[in-house]
Amino acid sequence: MNHIYRTSSGTLELDYVAEAVFGAIPRASGSPITIRLFGGGEWSTQTSQFYAAIQHLNINKLFYQIETLSCDDVNVNHYSISEIVDWLLEGTVHWITAHIHQGIQLQIINSHQDKCFTMHETIRQLQRLKYHPGFPNGDQLMCPVFLQDKIGYLRTLQPEGMCNATYMVERPRSTNDNKTKFSEVEIGRIVAFLHNCSDEGCGWVVKPPFVTCGTHFKVFQCQLKLLEHLERFFVDDVDCIFPYTMIQPCMSNRKEYKVIYIPSRSIQYIVSRTARCGSGTSFSVRPHTRLFDFVRRAVSVFRESCPHAITDGLFRVDVFETKLGELVVNEFESLDAAYYGDGRDSSFHVTNFLFEYWLQLLTKIDIIQDLILKSAASSSHHEPDAFEGMLVRKSGKRQRHVK
């Protein structure tokens, strides 16, 4: 039984109302354009391959500058999501190579006055980049994997029975005394799910969306303790960072296969086979035909249901096997997903792919195309001196990156 249960029909509702079209900040004729990059940090492969790609275009360094902002900068300076998006919009071109909340201490940032970094607000703010040149933009900004809206992508797999049974627990409304409590009806639904989805015999997992590295991941054997945790989870989340959390059966076989899949290059290999929260038994052997076929089908189903999703870049599928021997998707990962595995050749091919992927996306942007032509024309007349300092990296005075 692989179902996604939710307390109300329809998709996750947002209070976002479409805003005016945002364009790049006007710049003086002949002045360099500014590419503003939000990345995962100093050692991010995605970011380093973006640098390599733009340098490969051989654009005259007098014509552009790159300014960077990392997750580390956000933590140090306590930037809000609105400040990050403002900063990106003030550039001529924006580029995002990591999940916008990746590794960010959300509770600490939200504890500062007038700071707001919740899942709802992050989705709302990111839509301001919809018409701004760069990546991602347009409908890509609603990709549930990019946003780490886990119920969003699991729901696309549910009709095919390709994901673990999942119950979406929405944030309960506050009572008149400002206490957060579930209604008896909701408690009844949760208990029914726990009863109907106990085939694995190992309890249940509670995990929220909008997190990285398994943050807030909890395993429960007792229904009462799970219910107490749910109520406490939303009470403790005073800044309303999470609009929902999820309950899933805890797998009896904790072995999880993380599979890289890049269909445009026929790249498919296993990154790791780890057992989460206990021991596990391997359920796939070389050449992994059943596992790889399942991964290809899962991504295909997701693409059909979510055509605006970003699946043409680095993409990873994390897979479990149920007690009945069925393969199910645990999570999708992209952007800064770990892809270094046992096969060094495969990892090398992915790194090369990332370079070519960013190169392809850069050359599709009109402003970048103009700079390439302009550089070619200028180089036929004279070779300019190298211009140092056009790449603005993180520095001690990080505040200068965000106004």
Short mmCIF file of C-alpha atoms in Angstrom, two decimals:
data_model
loop_
_atom_site.label_atom_id
_atom_site.label_comp_id
_atom_site.label_asym_id
_atom_site.label_seq_id
_atom_site.Cartn_x
_atom_site.Cartn_y
_atom_site.Cartn_z
CA MET A 1 0.00 0.00 0.00
CA ASN A 2 1.60 3.23 -1.12
CA HIS A 3 -0.65 6.23 -0.56
CA ILE A 4 -0.24 9.89 0.27
CA TYR A 5 -2.83 11.03 2.75
CA ARG A 6 -3.61 14.65 3.37
CA THR A 7 -6.24 16.45 5.37
CA SER A 8 -7.56 18.57 2.51
CA SER A 9 -7.68 18.29 -1.25
CA GLY A 10 -5.62 20.31 -3.67
CA THR A 11 -2.04 21.43 -3.54
CA LEU A 12 -0.22 23.30 -0.83
CA GLU A 13 -1.85 26.74 -0.92
CA LEU A 14 0.32 29.84 -0.87
CA ASP A 15 -0.76 33.36 -0.05
CA TYR A 16 1.43 34.66 -2.87
CA VAL A 17 -0.27 37.00 -5.31
CA ALA A 18 1.51 37.61 -8.62
CA GLU A 19 3.56 40.79 -8.42
CA ALA A 20 4.70 43.15 -11.15
CA VAL A 21 7.24 41.93 -13.66
CA PHE A 22 10.76 42.41 -12.30
CA GLY A 23 13.53 43.34 -14.68
CA ALA A 24 17.23 43.90 -14.27
CA ILE A 25 18.35 47.17 -12.71
CA PRO A 26 19.05 49.67 -15.50
CA ARG A 27 22.76 50.17 -16.13
CA ALA A 28 24.72 52.79 -17.95
CA SER A 29 25.66 51.98 -21.53
CA GLY A 30 29.09 50.36 -21.61
CA SER A 31 29.17 49.57 -17.90
CA PRO A 32 29.82 45.92 -16.92
CA ILE A 33 26.89 43.68 -16.17
CA THR A 34 26.67 42.06 -12.75
CA ILE A 35 26.04 38.34 -12.34
CA ARG A 36 24.91 37.63 -8.79
CA LEU A 37 25.37 34.07 -7.66
CA PHE A 38 23.89 32.36 -4.61
CA GLY A 39 25.79 29.13 -3.94
CA GLY A 40 26.47 26.41 -1.43
CA GLY A 41 29.83 27.62 -0.18
CA GLU A 42 33.56 27.57 -0.79
CA TRP A 43 33.75 23.91 -1.87
CA SER A 44 30.49 23.66 -3.83
CA THR A 45 31.11 21.71 -7.04
CA GLN A 46 28.08 23.32 -8.68
CA THR A 47 29.49 26.79 -8.02
CA SER A 48 33.02 25.92 -9.13
CA GLN A 49 31.73 24.44 -12.39
CA PHE A 50 29.66 27.57 -12.98
CA TYR A 51 32.85 29.65 -12.67
CA ALA A 52 34.62 27.29 -15.08
CA ALA A 53 31.77 27.54 -17.58
CA ILE A 54 31.62 31.32 -17.67
CA GLN A 55 35.40 31.58 -17.96
CA HIS A 56 35.24 29.16 -20.89
CA LEU A 57 33.02 31.64 -22.75
CA ASN A 58 36.08 33.91 -22.94
CA ILE A 59 34.07 37.05 -22.32
CA ASN A 60 36.11 40.22 -21.97
CA LYS A 61 36.51 40.71 -18.22
CA LEU A 62 35.79 44.40 -18.60
CA PHE A 63 32.23 43.54 -19.60
CA TYR A 64 31.05 41.65 -16.52
CA GLN A 65 31.60 41.00 -12.83
CA ILE A 66 30.45 38.15 -10.61
CA GLU A 67 29.31 38.74 -7.03
CA THR A 68 28.72 35.80 -4.75
CA LEU A 69 26.66 35.08 -1.66
CA SER A 70 26.83 31.72 0.11
CA CYS A 71 24.80 29.92 2.76
CA ASP A 72 27.69 30.64 5.14
CA ASP A 73 27.34 34.38 4.48
CA VAL A 74 23.63 34.18 5.28
CA ASN A 75 24.30 32.46 8.60
CA VAL A 76 27.01 34.94 9.60
CA ASN A 77 25.09 38.06 8.65
CA HIS A 78 21.54 36.84 9.43
CA TYR A 79 20.12 37.83 6.04
CA SER A 80 16.41 37.29 5.47
CA ILE A 81 15.01 35.62 2.35
CA SER A 82 13.65 38.98 1.14
CA GLU A 83 17.13 40.52 1.42
CA ILE A 84 18.64 37.65 -0.55
CA VAL A 85 16.08 38.01 -3.35
CA ASP A 86 16.47 41.82 -3.34
CA TRP A 87 20.22 41.32 -3.79
CA LEU A 88 19.71 38.87 -6.67
CA LEU A 89 17.26 41.21 -8.41
CA GLU A 90 19.70 44.12 -8.21
CA GLY A 91 22.08 42.20 -10.45
CA THR A 92 21.72 42.02 -14.21
CA VAL A 93 21.59 38.21 -14.10
CA HIS A 94 20.87 35.94 -11.12
CA TRP A 95 22.14 32.38 -10.61
CA ILE A 96 21.28 29.90 -7.84
CA THR A 97 23.39 26.74 -7.49
CA ALA A 98 22.15 25.54 -4.08
CA HIS A 99 18.89 25.21 -2.20
CA ILE A 100 18.19 28.72 -0.95
CA HIS A 101 17.86 27.49 2.66
CA GLN A 102 20.63 24.87 2.52
CA GLY A 103 22.48 24.61 5.82
CA ILE A 104 20.96 27.87 7.04
CA GLN A 105 20.12 28.24 10.73
CA LEU A 106 16.52 29.32 10.18
CA GLN A 107 15.52 29.60 13.82
CA ILE A 108 18.48 31.89 14.60
CA ILE A 109 17.78 34.13 11.60
CA ASN A 110 14.07 34.33 12.41
CA SER A 111 14.87 35.28 16.02
CA HIS A 112 16.13 38.64 14.77
CA GLN A 113 13.52 41.35 14.48
CA ASP A 114 11.78 41.71 11.11
CA LYS A 115 13.50 38.62 9.71
CA CYS A 116 11.32 36.05 7.96
CA PHE A 117 12.70 32.80 6.54
CA THR A 118 9.79 30.33 6.49
CA MET A 119 8.90 27.86 3.77
CA HIS A 120 5.83 29.88 2.72
CA GLU A 121 7.77 33.14 2.62
CA THR A 122 10.70 31.59 0.77
CA ILE A 123 8.42 30.26 -1.98
CA ARG A 124 6.65 33.62 -2.18
CA GLN A 125 9.84 35.65 -2.37
CA LEU A 126 11.47 33.40 -4.98
CA GLN A 127 8.59 34.05 -7.37
CA ARG A 128 9.87 37.62 -7.71
CA LEU A 129 12.69 36.15 -9.84
CA LYS A 130 10.20 34.72 -12.34
CA TYR A 131 10.84 37.30 -15.08
CA HIS A 132 14.42 38.16 -14.15
CA PRO A 133 17.22 36.82 -16.42
CA GLY A 134 19.05 33.89 -14.87
CA PHE A 135 18.58 30.45 -13.35
CA PRO A 136 16.14 29.32 -12.23
CA ASN A 137 13.33 31.52 -13.46
CA GLY A 138 9.82 31.17 -14.86
CA ASP A 139 7.90 28.12 -13.72
CA GLN A 140 11.16 26.43 -12.67
CA LEU A 141 10.88 28.40 -9.43
CA MET A 142 7.95 26.18 -8.43
CA CYS A 143 9.89 22.93 -8.86
CA PRO A 144 9.13 20.97 -5.65
CA VAL A 145 12.63 19.42 -5.60
CA PHE A 146 14.28 22.86 -5.87
CA LEU A 147 12.00 24.10 -3.06
CA GLN A 148 12.30 20.82 -1.12
CA ASP A 149 8.52 20.64 -0.90
CA LYS A 150 8.65 16.91 -0.31
CA ILE A 151 4.91 16.24 -0.33
CA GLY A 152 4.82 18.09 -3.67
CA TYR A 153 6.96 15.55 -5.49
CA LEU A 154 5.87 12.45 -3.54
CA ARG A 155 2.28 13.21 -4.56
CA THR A 156 3.23 12.83 -8.24
CA LEU A 157 4.46 9.27 -7.60
CA GLN A 158 1.53 8.14 -5.45
CA PRO A 159 -0.85 7.07 -8.29
CA GLU A 160 1.82 4.63 -9.52
CA GLY A 161 2.55 3.32 -6.02
CA MET A 162 6.18 4.41 -6.32
CA CYS A 163 6.65 6.15 -2.96
CA ASN A 164 6.37 5.21 0.67
CA ALA A 165 2.95 5.68 2.29
CA THR A 166 2.92 9.29 3.53
CA TYR A 167 0.52 11.30 5.69
CA MET A 168 0.75 15.08 5.47
CA VAL A 169 0.13 16.67 8.87
CA GLU A 170 -0.75 20.32 8.36
CA ARG A 171 -0.08 22.94 11.00
CA PRO A 172 -3.12 23.05 13.30
CA ARG A 173 -4.90 26.32 13.92
CA SER A 174 -4.24 28.13 17.17
CA THR A 175 -7.06 28.16 19.72
CA ASN A 176 -8.41 31.24 21.48
CA ASP A 177 -5.82 30.81 24.25
CA ASN A 178 -3.04 30.77 21.59
CA LYS A 179 -2.43 27.05 22.05
CA THR A 180 -1.77 24.84 19.04
CA LYS A 181 -3.85 21.67 19.21
CA PHE A 182 -5.09 19.08 16.76
CA SER A 183 -8.82 18.53 16.47
CA GLU A 184 -10.27 15.17 17.45
CA VAL A 185 -11.07 14.55 13.80
CA GLU A 186 -7.45 15.11 12.78
CA ILE A 187 -6.14 12.91 15.58
CA GLY A 188 -8.52 10.19 14.41
CA ARG A 189 -7.16 10.43 10.86
CA ILE A 190 -3.57 10.22 12.05
CA VAL A 191 -4.32 7.19 14.24
CA ALA A 192 -6.09 5.50 11.31
CA PHE A 193 -3.02 6.06 9.13
CA LEU A 194 -0.72 4.65 11.79
CA HIS A 195 -2.93 1.58 12.10
CA ASN A 196 -3.24 1.03 8.33
CA CYS A 197 0.44 1.62 7.61
CA SER A 198 2.20 -0.58 10.12
CA ASP A 199 3.13 -3.47 7.82
CA GLU A 200 6.86 -2.78 8.17
CA GLY A 201 6.61 -3.45 11.92
CA CYS A 202 9.26 -0.89 12.85
CA GLY A 203 7.22 2.13 13.89
CA TRP A 204 6.99 5.38 11.99
CA VAL A 205 9.15 8.26 10.88
CA VAL A 206 8.20 11.93 11.28
CA LYS A 207 10.07 14.41 9.08
CA PRO A 208 9.30 17.90 7.79
CA PRO A 209 9.94 19.40 4.35
CA PHE A 210 12.31 22.32 3.69
CA VAL A 211 15.27 20.77 5.49
CA THR A 212 18.64 19.28 4.51
CA CYS A 213 20.73 16.47 5.99
CA GLY A 214 17.86 14.79 7.84
CA THR A 215 17.21 17.68 10.25
CA HIS A 216 14.20 17.07 12.59
CA PHE A 217 14.07 13.40 11.52
CA LYS A 218 12.48 11.31 14.33
CA VAL A 219 11.55 7.60 14.67
CA PHE A 220 8.71 6.44 16.96
CA GLN A 221 7.52 3.01 18.06
CA CYS A 222 4.71 4.36 20.25
CA GLN A 223 1.66 6.09 18.74
CA LEU A 224 1.11 8.24 21.83
CA LYS A 225 4.69 9.54 21.83
CA LEU A 226 4.38 10.30 18.11
CA LEU A 227 1.21 12.34 18.68
CA GLU A 228 2.85 14.22 21.55
CA HIS A 229 5.82 14.99 19.30
CA LEU A 230 3.59 16.33 16.51
CA GLU A 231 1.87 18.77 18.84
CA ARG A 232 5.17 19.83 20.41
CA PHE A 233 6.81 20.18 16.97
CA PHE A 234 4.39 22.87 15.84
CA VAL A 235 4.37 24.59 19.25
CA ASP A 236 8.18 24.79 19.23
CA ASP A 237 8.13 26.10 15.66
CA VAL A 238 7.11 29.56 16.89
CA ASP A 239 8.20 31.23 13.64
CA CYS A 240 5.96 28.91 11.57
CA ILE A 241 8.89 27.79 9.42
CA PHE A 242 7.11 24.55 8.49
CA PRO A 243 3.54 24.56 7.10
CA TYR A 244 3.37 20.80 7.48
CA THR A 245 5.28 17.70 8.50
CA MET A 246 4.98 14.09 7.31
CA ILE A 247 4.51 10.62 8.79
CA GLN A 248 5.81 7.51 7.01
CA PRO A 249 6.26 3.88 8.02
CA CYS A 250 9.82 3.22 9.17
CA MET A 251 11.39 0.68 6.81
CA SER A 252 12.26 -2.73 8.26
CA ASN A 253 15.16 -2.76 5.78
CA ARG A 254 17.04 0.47 6.48
CA LYS A 255 19.36 0.09 3.48
CA GLU A 256 18.92 3.09 1.16
CA TYR A 257 20.35 3.27 -2.35
CA LYS A 258 21.20 6.76 -3.60
CA VAL A 259 21.22 6.73 -7.41
CA ILE A 260 22.49 9.51 -9.68
CA TYR A 261 20.46 9.78 -12.88
CA ILE A 262 21.29 12.13 -15.77
CA PRO A 263 19.32 10.83 -18.78
CA SER A 264 20.76 13.28 -21.33
CA ARG A 265 24.19 11.66 -20.84
CA SER A 266 23.05 8.13 -20.02
CA ILE A 267 24.71 8.53 -16.62
CA GLN A 268 23.30 6.29 -13.92
CA TYR A 269 25.19 4.88 -10.97
CA ILE A 270 24.94 4.27 -7.23
CA VAL A 271 26.48 6.91 -5.00
CA SER A 272 26.05 5.02 -1.73
CA ARG A 273 24.23 2.15 -0.04
CA THR A 274 23.74 3.32 3.52
CA ALA A 275 21.61 1.95 6.32
CA ARG A 276 19.74 4.76 8.09
CA CYS A 277 19.11 4.44 11.83
CA GLY A 278 20.11 0.81 12.06
CA SER A 279 21.15 -2.11 9.90
CA GLY A 280 19.97 -3.10 6.46
CA THR A 281 20.21 -5.77 3.79
CA SER A 282 21.35 -5.10 0.24
CA PHE A 283 18.52 -5.51 -2.26
CA SER A 284 20.36 -4.84 -5.52
CA VAL A 285 23.39 -6.41 -7.20
CA ARG A 286 25.28 -5.59 -10.38
CA PRO A 287 24.23 -4.64 -12.98
CA HIS A 288 21.34 -3.23 -10.85
CA THR A 289 18.85 -3.60 -13.73
CA ARG A 290 15.73 -3.63 -11.54
CA LEU A 291 16.88 -0.68 -9.45
CA PHE A 292 17.94 1.45 -12.43
CA ASP A 293 14.74 0.67 -14.34
CA PHE A 294 12.72 1.78 -11.31
CA VAL A 295 14.69 5.03 -11.00
CA ARG A 296 14.20 5.85 -14.69
CA ARG A 297 10.48 5.19 -14.43
CA ALA A 298 10.12 7.26 -11.25
CA VAL A 299 11.81 10.28 -12.84
CA SER A 300 9.70 9.86 -15.98
CA VAL A 301 6.47 9.81 -13.93
CA PHE A 302 7.61 12.89 -12.00
CA ARG A 303 8.45 14.76 -15.21
CA GLU A 304 5.06 14.00 -16.76
CA SER A 305 3.22 15.24 -13.68
CA CYS A 306 5.52 18.21 -13.10
CA PRO A 307 6.82 19.44 -16.50
CA HIS A 308 8.27 22.62 -14.98
CA ALA A 309 10.51 20.65 -12.61
CA ILE A 310 14.30 20.98 -12.94
CA THR A 311 15.32 17.43 -13.84
CA ASP A 312 17.80 18.06 -16.67
CA GLY A 313 20.72 18.83 -14.33
CA LEU A 314 22.24 16.84 -11.46
CA PHE A 315 19.47 14.62 -10.11
CA ARG A 316 19.54 11.91 -7.44
CA VAL A 317 16.88 9.37 -6.45
CA ASP A 318 17.02 7.76 -2.98
CA VAL A 319 15.32 4.34 -2.92
CA PHE A 320 14.13 1.90 -0.22
CA GLU A 321 12.71 -1.61 -0.51
CA THR A 322 9.57 -2.46 1.48
CA LYS A 323 8.97 -5.64 3.45
CA LEU A 324 6.91 -6.88 0.50
CA GLY A 325 9.86 -6.39 -1.86
CA GLU A 326 8.53 -3.25 -3.57
CA LEU A 327 10.90 -0.42 -4.47
CA VAL A 328 9.81 3.05 -3.29
CA VAL A 329 11.26 6.54 -3.64
CA ASN A 330 12.28 8.08 -0.35
CA GLU A 331 13.52 11.42 -1.69
CA PHE A 332 14.59 13.32 -4.78
CA GLU A 333 17.69 15.50 -4.55
CA SER A 334 19.26 18.02 -6.94
CA LEU A 335 21.67 20.99 -7.04
CA ASP A 336 24.33 20.30 -4.38
CA ALA A 337 23.37 16.63 -3.96
CA ALA A 338 26.38 14.44 -3.17
CA TYR A 339 27.41 12.49 -6.25
CA TYR A 340 30.88 11.18 -5.41
CA GLY A 341 30.59 7.41 -5.13
CA ASP A 342 32.59 4.24 -5.53
CA GLY A 343 33.12 4.77 -9.25
CA ARG A 344 35.56 7.63 -9.74
CA ASP A 345 34.99 7.58 -13.50
CA SER A 346 31.24 8.14 -13.01
CA SER A 347 31.84 11.06 -10.62
CA PHE A 348 34.28 12.57 -13.11
CA HIS A 349 31.66 12.34 -15.87
CA VAL A 350 29.12 14.14 -13.66
CA THR A 351 31.59 16.96 -12.92
CA ASN A 352 32.18 17.37 -16.66
CA PHE A 353 28.45 17.31 -17.25
CA LEU A 354 27.88 20.11 -14.73
CA PHE A 355 30.41 22.28 -16.55
CA GLU A 356 28.64 21.68 -19.88
CA TYR A 357 25.20 22.08 -18.28
CA TRP A 358 25.97 25.55 -16.91
CA LEU A 359 27.67 26.45 -20.20
CA GLN A 360 24.54 25.55 -22.13
CA LEU A 361 22.23 27.50 -19.81
CA LEU A 362 24.49 30.58 -19.84
CA THR A 363 24.55 30.75 -23.63
CA LYS A 364 20.74 30.72 -23.75
CA ILE A 365 20.56 34.09 -21.98
CA ASP A 366 20.32 37.04 -24.38
CA ILE A 367 22.53 39.32 -22.28
CA ILE A 368 25.30 36.69 -22.17
CA GLN A 369 25.00 36.12 -25.91
CA ASP A 370 25.44 39.85 -26.49
CA LEU A 371 28.57 39.88 -24.32
CA ILE A 372 30.05 36.97 -26.26
CA LEU A 373 29.53 38.82 -29.56
CA LYS A 374 30.79 42.08 -28.09
CA SER A 375 33.91 40.36 -26.75
CA ALA A 376 34.62 38.72 -30.09
CA ALA A 377 34.32 42.09 -31.82
CA SER A 378 36.58 43.86 -29.31
CA SER A 379 39.26 41.17 -29.43
CA SER A 380 39.60 41.63 -33.18
CA HIS A 381 40.74 45.23 -32.52
CA HIS A 382 42.92 44.87 -29.42
CA GLU A 383 43.57 42.61 -26.45
CA PRO A 384 42.61 44.40 -23.20
CA ASP A 385 44.67 44.09 -20.05
CA ALA A 386 43.43 41.56 -17.56
CA PHE A 387 40.98 43.19 -15.18
CA GLU A 388 41.47 42.02 -11.64
CA GLY A 389 38.77 42.21 -9.00
CA MET A 390 35.79 41.61 -11.27
CA LEU A 391 35.04 38.40 -9.40
CA VAL A 392 33.74 39.50 -6.02
CA ARG A 393 34.14 36.63 -3.60
CA LYS A 394 33.24 36.34 0.05
CA SER A 395 35.27 38.67 2.23
CA GLY A 396 35.42 39.89 5.78
CA LYS A 397 32.98 42.64 4.90
CA ARG A 398 30.23 40.41 3.66
CA GLN A 399 27.54 43.00 4.32
CA ARG A 400 28.48 44.77 1.13
CA HIS A 401 26.89 42.00 -0.90
CA VAL A 402 23.36 42.61 0.37
CA LYS A 403 21.76 45.97 0.86
#
